[in-house]
Short mmCIF file of C-alpha atoms in Angstrom, two decimals:
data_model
loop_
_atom_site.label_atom_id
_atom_site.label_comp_id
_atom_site.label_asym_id
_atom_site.label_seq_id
_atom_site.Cartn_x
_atom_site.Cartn_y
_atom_site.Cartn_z
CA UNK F 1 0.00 0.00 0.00
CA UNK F 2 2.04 2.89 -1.12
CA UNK F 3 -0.40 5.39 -1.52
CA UNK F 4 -1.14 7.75 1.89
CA UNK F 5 -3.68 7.17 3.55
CA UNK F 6 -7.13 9.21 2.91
CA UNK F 7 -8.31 11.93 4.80
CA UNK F 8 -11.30 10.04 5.98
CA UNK F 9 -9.48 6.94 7.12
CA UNK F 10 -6.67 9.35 8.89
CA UNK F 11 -9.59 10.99 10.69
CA UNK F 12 -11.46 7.64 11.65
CA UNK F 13 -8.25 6.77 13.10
CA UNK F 14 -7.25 9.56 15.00
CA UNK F 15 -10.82 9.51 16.68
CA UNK F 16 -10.16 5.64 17.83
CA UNK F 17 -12.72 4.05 15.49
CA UNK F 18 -12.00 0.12 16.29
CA UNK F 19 -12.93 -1.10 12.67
CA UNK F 20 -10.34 0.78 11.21
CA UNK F 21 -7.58 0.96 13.31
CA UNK F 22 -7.55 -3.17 13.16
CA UNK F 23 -7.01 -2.65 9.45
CA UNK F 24 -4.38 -4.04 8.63
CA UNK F 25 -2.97 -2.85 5.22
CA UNK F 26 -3.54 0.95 7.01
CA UNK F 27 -1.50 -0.29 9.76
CA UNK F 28 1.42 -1.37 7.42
CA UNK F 29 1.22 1.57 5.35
CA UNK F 30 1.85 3.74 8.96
CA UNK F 31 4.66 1.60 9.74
CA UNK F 32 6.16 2.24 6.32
CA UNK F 33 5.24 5.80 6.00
CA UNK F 34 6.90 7.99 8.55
CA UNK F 35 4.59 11.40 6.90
CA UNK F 36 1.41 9.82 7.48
CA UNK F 37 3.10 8.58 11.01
CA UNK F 38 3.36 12.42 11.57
CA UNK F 39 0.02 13.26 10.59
CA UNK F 40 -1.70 10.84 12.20
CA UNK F 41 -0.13 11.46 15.70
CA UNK F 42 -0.70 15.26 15.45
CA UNK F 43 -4.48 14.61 14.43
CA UNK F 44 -4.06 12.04 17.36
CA UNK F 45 -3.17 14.75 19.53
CA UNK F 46 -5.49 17.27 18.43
CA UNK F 47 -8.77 15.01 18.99
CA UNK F 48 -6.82 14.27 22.28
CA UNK F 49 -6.52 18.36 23.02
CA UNK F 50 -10.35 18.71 21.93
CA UNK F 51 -11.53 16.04 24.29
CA UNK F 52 -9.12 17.36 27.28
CA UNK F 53 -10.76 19.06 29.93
CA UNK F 54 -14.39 18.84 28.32
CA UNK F 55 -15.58 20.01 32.24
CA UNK F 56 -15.25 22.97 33.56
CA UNK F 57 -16.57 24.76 36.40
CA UNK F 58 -19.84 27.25 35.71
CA UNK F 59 -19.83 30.84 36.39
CA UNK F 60 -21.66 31.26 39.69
CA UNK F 61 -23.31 34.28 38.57
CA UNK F 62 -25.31 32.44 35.59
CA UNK F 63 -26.86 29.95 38.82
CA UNK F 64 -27.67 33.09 40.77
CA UNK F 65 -29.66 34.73 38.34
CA UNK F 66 -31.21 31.46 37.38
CA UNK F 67 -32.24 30.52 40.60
CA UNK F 68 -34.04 34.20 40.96
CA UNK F 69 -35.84 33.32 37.93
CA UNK F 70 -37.17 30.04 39.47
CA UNK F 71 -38.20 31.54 42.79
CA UNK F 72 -40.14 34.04 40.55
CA UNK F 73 -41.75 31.59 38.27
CA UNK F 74 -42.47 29.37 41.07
CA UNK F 75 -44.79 32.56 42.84
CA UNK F 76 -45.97 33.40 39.28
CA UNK F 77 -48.48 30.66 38.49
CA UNK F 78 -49.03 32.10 34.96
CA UNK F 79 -45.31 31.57 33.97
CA UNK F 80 -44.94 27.76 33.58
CA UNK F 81 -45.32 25.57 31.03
CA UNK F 82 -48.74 24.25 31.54
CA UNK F 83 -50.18 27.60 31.07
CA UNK F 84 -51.27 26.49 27.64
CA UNK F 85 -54.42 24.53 29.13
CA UNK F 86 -56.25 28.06 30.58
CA UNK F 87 -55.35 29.62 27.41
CA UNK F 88 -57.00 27.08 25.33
CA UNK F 89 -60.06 27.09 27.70
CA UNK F 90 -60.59 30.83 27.35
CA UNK F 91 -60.27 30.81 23.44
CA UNK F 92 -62.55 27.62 23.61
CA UNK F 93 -65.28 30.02 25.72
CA UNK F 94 -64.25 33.12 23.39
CA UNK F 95 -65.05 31.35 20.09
CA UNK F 96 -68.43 29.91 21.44
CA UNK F 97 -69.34 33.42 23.32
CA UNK F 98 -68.81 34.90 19.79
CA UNK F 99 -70.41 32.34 17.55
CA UNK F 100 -73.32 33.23 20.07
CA UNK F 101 -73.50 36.55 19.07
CA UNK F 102 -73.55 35.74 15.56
CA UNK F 103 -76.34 33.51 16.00
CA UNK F 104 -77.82 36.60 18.49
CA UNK F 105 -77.50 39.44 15.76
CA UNK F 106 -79.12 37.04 12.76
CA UNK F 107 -82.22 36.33 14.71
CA UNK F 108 -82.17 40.12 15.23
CA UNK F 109 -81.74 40.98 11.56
CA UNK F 110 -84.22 38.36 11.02
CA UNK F 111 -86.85 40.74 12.65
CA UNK F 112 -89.71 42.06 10.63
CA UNK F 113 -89.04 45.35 11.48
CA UNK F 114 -86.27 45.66 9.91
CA UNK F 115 -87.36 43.89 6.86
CA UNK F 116 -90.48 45.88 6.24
CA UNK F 117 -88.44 48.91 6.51
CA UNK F 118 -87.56 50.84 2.75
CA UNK F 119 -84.62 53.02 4.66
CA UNK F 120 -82.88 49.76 5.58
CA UNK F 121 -79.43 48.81 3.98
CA UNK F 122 -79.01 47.23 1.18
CA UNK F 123 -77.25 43.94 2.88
CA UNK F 124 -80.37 43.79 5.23
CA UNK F 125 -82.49 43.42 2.39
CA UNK F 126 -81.22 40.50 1.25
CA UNK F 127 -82.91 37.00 1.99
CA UNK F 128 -82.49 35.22 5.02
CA UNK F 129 -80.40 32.44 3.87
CA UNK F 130 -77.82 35.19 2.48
CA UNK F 131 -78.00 36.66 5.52
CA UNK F 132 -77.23 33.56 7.53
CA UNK F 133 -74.21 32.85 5.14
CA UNK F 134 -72.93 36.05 5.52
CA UNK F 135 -72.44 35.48 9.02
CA UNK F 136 -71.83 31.93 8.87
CA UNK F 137 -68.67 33.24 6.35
CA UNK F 138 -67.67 35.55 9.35
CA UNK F 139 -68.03 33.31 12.21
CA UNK F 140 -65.90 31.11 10.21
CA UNK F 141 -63.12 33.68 9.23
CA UNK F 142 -63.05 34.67 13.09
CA UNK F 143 -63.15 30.74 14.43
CA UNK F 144 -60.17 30.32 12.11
CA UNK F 145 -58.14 32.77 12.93
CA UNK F 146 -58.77 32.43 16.71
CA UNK F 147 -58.07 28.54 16.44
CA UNK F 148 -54.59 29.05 14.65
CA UNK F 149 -53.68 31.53 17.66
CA UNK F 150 -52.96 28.51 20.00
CA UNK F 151 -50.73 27.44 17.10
CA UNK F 152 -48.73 30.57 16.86
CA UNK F 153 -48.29 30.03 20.64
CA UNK F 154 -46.99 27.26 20.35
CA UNK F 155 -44.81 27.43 17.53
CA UNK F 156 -43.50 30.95 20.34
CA UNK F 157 -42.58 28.62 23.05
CA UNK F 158 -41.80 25.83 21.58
CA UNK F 159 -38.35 25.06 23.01
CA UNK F 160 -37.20 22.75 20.61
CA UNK F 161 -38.03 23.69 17.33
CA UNK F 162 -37.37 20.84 14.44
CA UNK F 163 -33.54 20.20 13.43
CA UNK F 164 -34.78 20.83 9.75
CA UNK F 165 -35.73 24.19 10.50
CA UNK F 166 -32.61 25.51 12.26
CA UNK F 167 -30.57 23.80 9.26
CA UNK F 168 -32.86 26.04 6.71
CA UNK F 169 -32.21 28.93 8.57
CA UNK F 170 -28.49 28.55 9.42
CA UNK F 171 -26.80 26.66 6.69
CA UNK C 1 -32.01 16.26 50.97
CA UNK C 2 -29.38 17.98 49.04
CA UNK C 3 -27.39 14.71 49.57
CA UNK C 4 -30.22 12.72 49.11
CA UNK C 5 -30.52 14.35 45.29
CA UNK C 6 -26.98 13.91 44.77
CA UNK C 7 -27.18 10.50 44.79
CA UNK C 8 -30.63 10.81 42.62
CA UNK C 9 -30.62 9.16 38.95
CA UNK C 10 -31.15 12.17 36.09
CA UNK C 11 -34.51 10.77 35.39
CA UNK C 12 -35.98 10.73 39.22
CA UNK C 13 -34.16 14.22 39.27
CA UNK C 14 -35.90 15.49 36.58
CA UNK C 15 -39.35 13.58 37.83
CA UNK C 16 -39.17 15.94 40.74
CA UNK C 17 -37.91 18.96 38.45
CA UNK C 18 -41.27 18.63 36.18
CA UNK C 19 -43.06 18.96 39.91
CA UNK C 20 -41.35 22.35 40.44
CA UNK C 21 -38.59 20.82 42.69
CA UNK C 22 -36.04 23.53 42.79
CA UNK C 23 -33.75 21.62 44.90
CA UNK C 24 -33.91 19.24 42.55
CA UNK C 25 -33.54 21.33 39.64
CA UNK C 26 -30.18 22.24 41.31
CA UNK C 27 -28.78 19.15 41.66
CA UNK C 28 -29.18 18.92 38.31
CA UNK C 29 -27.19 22.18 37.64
CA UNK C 30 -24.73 21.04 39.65
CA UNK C 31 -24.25 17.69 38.32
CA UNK C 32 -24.23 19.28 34.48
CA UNK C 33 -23.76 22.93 34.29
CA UNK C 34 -19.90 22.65 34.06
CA UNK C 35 -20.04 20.17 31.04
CA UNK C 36 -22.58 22.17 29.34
CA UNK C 37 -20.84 25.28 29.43
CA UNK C 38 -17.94 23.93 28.58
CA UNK C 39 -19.70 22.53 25.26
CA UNK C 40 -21.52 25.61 24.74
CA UNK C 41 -18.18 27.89 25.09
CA UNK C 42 -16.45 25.95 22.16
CA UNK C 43 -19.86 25.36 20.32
CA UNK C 44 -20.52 29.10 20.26
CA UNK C 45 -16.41 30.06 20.68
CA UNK C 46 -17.43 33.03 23.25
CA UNK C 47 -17.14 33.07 27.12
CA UNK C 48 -19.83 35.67 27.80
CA UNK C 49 -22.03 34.40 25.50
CA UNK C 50 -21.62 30.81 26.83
CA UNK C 51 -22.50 31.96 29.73
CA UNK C 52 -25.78 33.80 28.89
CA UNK C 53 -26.69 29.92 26.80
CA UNK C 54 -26.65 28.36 29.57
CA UNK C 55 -28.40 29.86 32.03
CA UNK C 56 -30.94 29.69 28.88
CA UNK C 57 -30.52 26.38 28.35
CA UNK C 58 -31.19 25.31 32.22
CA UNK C 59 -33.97 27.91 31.96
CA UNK C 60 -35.86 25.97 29.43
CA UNK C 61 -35.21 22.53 31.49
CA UNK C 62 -37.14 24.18 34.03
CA UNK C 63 -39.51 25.22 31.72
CA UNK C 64 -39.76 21.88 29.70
CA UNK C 65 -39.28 19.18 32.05
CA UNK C 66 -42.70 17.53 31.44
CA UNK C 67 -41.37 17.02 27.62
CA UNK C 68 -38.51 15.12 28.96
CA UNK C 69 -39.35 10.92 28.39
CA UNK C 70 -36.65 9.08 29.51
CA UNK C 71 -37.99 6.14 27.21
CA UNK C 72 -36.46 8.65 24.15
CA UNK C 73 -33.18 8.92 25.37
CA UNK C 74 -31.23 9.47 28.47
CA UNK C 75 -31.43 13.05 30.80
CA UNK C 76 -27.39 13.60 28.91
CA UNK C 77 -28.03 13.74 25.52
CA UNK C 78 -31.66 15.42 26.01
CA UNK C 79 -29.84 18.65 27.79
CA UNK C 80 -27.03 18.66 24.99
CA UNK C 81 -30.08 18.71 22.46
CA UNK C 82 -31.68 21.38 24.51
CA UNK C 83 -28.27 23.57 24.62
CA UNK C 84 -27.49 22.91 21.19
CA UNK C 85 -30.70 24.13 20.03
CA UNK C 86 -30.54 26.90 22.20
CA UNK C 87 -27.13 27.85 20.49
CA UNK C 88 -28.16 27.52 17.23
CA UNK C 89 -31.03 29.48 17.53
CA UNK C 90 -28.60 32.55 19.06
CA UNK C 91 -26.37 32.31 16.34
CA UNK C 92 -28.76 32.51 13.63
CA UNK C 93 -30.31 35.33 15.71
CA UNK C 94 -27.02 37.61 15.50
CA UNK C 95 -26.08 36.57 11.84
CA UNK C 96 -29.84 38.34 11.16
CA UNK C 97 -28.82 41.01 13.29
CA UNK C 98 -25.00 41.19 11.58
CA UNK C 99 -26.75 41.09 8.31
CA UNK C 100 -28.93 43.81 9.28
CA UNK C 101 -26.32 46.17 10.24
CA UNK C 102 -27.77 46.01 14.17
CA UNK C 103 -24.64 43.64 15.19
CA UNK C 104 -20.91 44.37 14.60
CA UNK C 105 -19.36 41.39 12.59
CA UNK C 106 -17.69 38.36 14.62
CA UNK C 107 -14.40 39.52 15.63
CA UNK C 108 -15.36 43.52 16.17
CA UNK C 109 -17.36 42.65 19.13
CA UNK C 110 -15.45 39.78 20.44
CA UNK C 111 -12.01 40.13 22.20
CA UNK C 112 -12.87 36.97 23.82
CA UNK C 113 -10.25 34.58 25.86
CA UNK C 114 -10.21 31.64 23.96
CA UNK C 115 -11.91 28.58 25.60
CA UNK C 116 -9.98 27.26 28.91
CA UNK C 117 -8.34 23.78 28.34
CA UNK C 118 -7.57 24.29 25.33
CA UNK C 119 -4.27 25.46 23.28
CA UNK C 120 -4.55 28.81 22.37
CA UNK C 121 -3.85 27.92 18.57
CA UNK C 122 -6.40 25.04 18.88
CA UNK C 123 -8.99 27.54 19.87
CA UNK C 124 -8.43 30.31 17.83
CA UNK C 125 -8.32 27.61 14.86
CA UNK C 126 -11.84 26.39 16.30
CA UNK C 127 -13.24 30.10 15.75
CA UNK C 128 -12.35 30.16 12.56
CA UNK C 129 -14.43 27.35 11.24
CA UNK C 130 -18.22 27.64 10.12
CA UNK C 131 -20.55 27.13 12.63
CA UNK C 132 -21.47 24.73 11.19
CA UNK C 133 -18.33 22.84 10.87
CA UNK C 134 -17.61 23.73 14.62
CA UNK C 135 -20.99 22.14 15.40
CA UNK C 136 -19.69 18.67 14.28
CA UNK C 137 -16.28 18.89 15.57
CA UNK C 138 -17.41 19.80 19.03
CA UNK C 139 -19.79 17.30 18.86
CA UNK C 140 -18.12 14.51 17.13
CA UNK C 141 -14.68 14.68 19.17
CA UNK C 142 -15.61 16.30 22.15
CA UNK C 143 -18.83 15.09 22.93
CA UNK C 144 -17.78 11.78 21.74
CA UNK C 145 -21.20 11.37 19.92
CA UNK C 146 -21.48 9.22 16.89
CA UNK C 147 -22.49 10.51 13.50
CA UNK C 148 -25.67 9.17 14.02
CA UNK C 149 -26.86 10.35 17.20
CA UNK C 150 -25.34 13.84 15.70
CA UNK C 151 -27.97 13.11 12.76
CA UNK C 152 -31.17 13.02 15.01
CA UNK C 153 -29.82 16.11 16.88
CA UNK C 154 -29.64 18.49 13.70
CA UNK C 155 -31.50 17.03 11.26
CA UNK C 156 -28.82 16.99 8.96
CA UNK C 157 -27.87 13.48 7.45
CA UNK C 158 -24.95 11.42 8.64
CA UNK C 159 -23.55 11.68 4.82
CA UNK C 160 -23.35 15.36 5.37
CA UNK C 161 -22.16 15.15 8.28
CA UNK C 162 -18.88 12.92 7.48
CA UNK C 163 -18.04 15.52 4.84
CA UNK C 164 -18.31 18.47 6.78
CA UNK C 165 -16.33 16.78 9.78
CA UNK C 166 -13.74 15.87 6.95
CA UNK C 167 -13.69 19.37 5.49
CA UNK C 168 -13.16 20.89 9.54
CA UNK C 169 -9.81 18.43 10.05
CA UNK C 170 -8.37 19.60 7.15
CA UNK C 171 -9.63 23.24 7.68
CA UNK C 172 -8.09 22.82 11.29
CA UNK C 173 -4.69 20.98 9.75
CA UNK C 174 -4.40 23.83 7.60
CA UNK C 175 -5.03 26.39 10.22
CA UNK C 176 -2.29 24.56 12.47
CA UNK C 177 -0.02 24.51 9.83
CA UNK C 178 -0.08 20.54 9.82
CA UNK C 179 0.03 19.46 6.28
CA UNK C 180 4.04 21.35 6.05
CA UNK C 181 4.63 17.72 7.94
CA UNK C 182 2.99 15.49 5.51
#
């Protein structure tokens, strides 16, 4: 084997991969080759410098403002996680207070009164069933837009957002 | 207690942290804070910032410990996920902000030690790579994590991966000046 060894196999090496270093043409080639020798034993020692003193004591000021931020989300009940639950509830009682109101203000407009009446607007005039749609189209637009809001909450807080994402946005 | 806790597993720790435990939630600090930071110094190549990271990263443990299910993974590789995310996320935050002209570029604003425990050369050679080919060295050799597991964390596949780890060592040989040898 007189050719060096490739990058890939110097670097599976130098990080202790077991299926290559028993390989045994590689090994004769390094016994032969004093460059790749070289090479090998500086990657050798620069994996060994990377992985050298991987712990290391924490700044104490990073656990003291932590710990203040605990205490205060621990007296805060709105702060934590779980908060999502309430919030759903009150769009859940929002949506049907609202669709309410809809249903409120078409029985209204249903009125004779307002029917018999030449001054009205021209919307008012129209049938019933238009009228109902009309709505029903709002109601719809609003229920929509207040259901996605739990979603754009979410998508807020979420802590861990999908590894696809971040490699979109950073590579 | 405290001693009590220290003797805990991660996954009873973090049982007691998803109660609001804070005691708990410090024995986890203690027992991890010092290997995080020291990932999240030479993922992110800045003391100061490394510092605000993690007390982001342990913020959102606090936070998220109900998502934590022990039958996905162990507590270890969970946090590094957490910290890692947490670091990507700031970096592509200040590259918006460089690119917006609300940031000075990397370097202007720095004037950073390099990371402790490592050679000066080695970790001014570090900052020069990508992030993104930092991210897998860090990872690969300091971490110890295999291409896989690195795969799951970033979404980026294990083919990729190899090729951008190879394309750091010889970025980082060149840097040293290693290849004159060769």
């Amino acid at each position: 084997m007189s050719k060096h060894l490739p990058e890939f196999q110097m670097v599976a090496l130098a990080l202790g991969d077991q299926a290559l270093a028993s390989d045994a043409p590689a090994r004769k080639h390094l016994g032969h080759c004093p460059g790749c020798a070289q090479a090998l034993a500086q990657l050798q020692q620069a994996v060994y410098e990377l992985r050298r003193d991987v712990v290391e004591k924490a700044p104490s000021p990073v656990w003291t403002r932590l710990h203040s931020r605990v205490v205060a989300s621990r007296s805060d009940p709105d702060v934590p996680a779980d908060s999502w639950w309430p919030l759903l509830a009150g769009q859940a009682a929002g949506v049907l207070l609202l669709f309410g109101l809809f249903l409120l203000l078409g029985h209204w407009l249903d009125g004779a009164l307002l029917q018999e009446s030449l001054s009205a607007p021209g919307w008012i005039r129209y049938p019933v069933t238009g009228r109902l749609a009309l709505l029903l189209i709002s109601g719809m637009g609003l229920l929509s837009a207040l259901a996605l809001a739990p979603v754009f909450w979410w998508e807020a807080m979420d802590p861990f957002p999908s590894p696809r994402d971040l490699n979109n946005r950073n590579h | 207690m405290m001693m009590k806790l220290e003797k805990m597993s991660d996954e009873g720790l973090m049982q007691l942290v998803s109660a609001r435990e804070a005691e708990a939630f410090q024995a986890l600090y203690d027992r991890y804070a010092g290997r995080v930071f020291a990932f999240l110094r030479r993922h992110c190549g800045d003391s100061g910032l490394a510092e605000d990271l993690l007390q982001e990263t342990f913020w959102r443990v606090w936070l998220s410990a109900r998502t934590f299910d022990p039958s996905r993974g162990d507590f270890c590789r969970w946090i590094y996920r957490v910290a890692l995310n947490v670091s990507r996320n700031e970096m592509f935050r200040r590259r918006n902000r460089r690119e917006c002209g609300l940031e000075p570029f990397e370097g202007e604003s720095r004037g950073n030690v390099p990371p402790a425990g490592l050679e000066t050369g080695l970790a001014r050679a570090l900052e020069k790579l990508t992030p993104a080919m930092r991210e897998v060295v860090v990872l690969r050799c300091m971490e110890g994590w295999k291409f896989n597991e690195i795969e799951s964390a970033t979404g980026t596949s294990t083919g990729t991966l190899k090729a951008r780890f190879h394309r750091a060592i010889k970025e980082l040989r060149r840097l040293l000046s290693w290849e004159e040898n060769r």
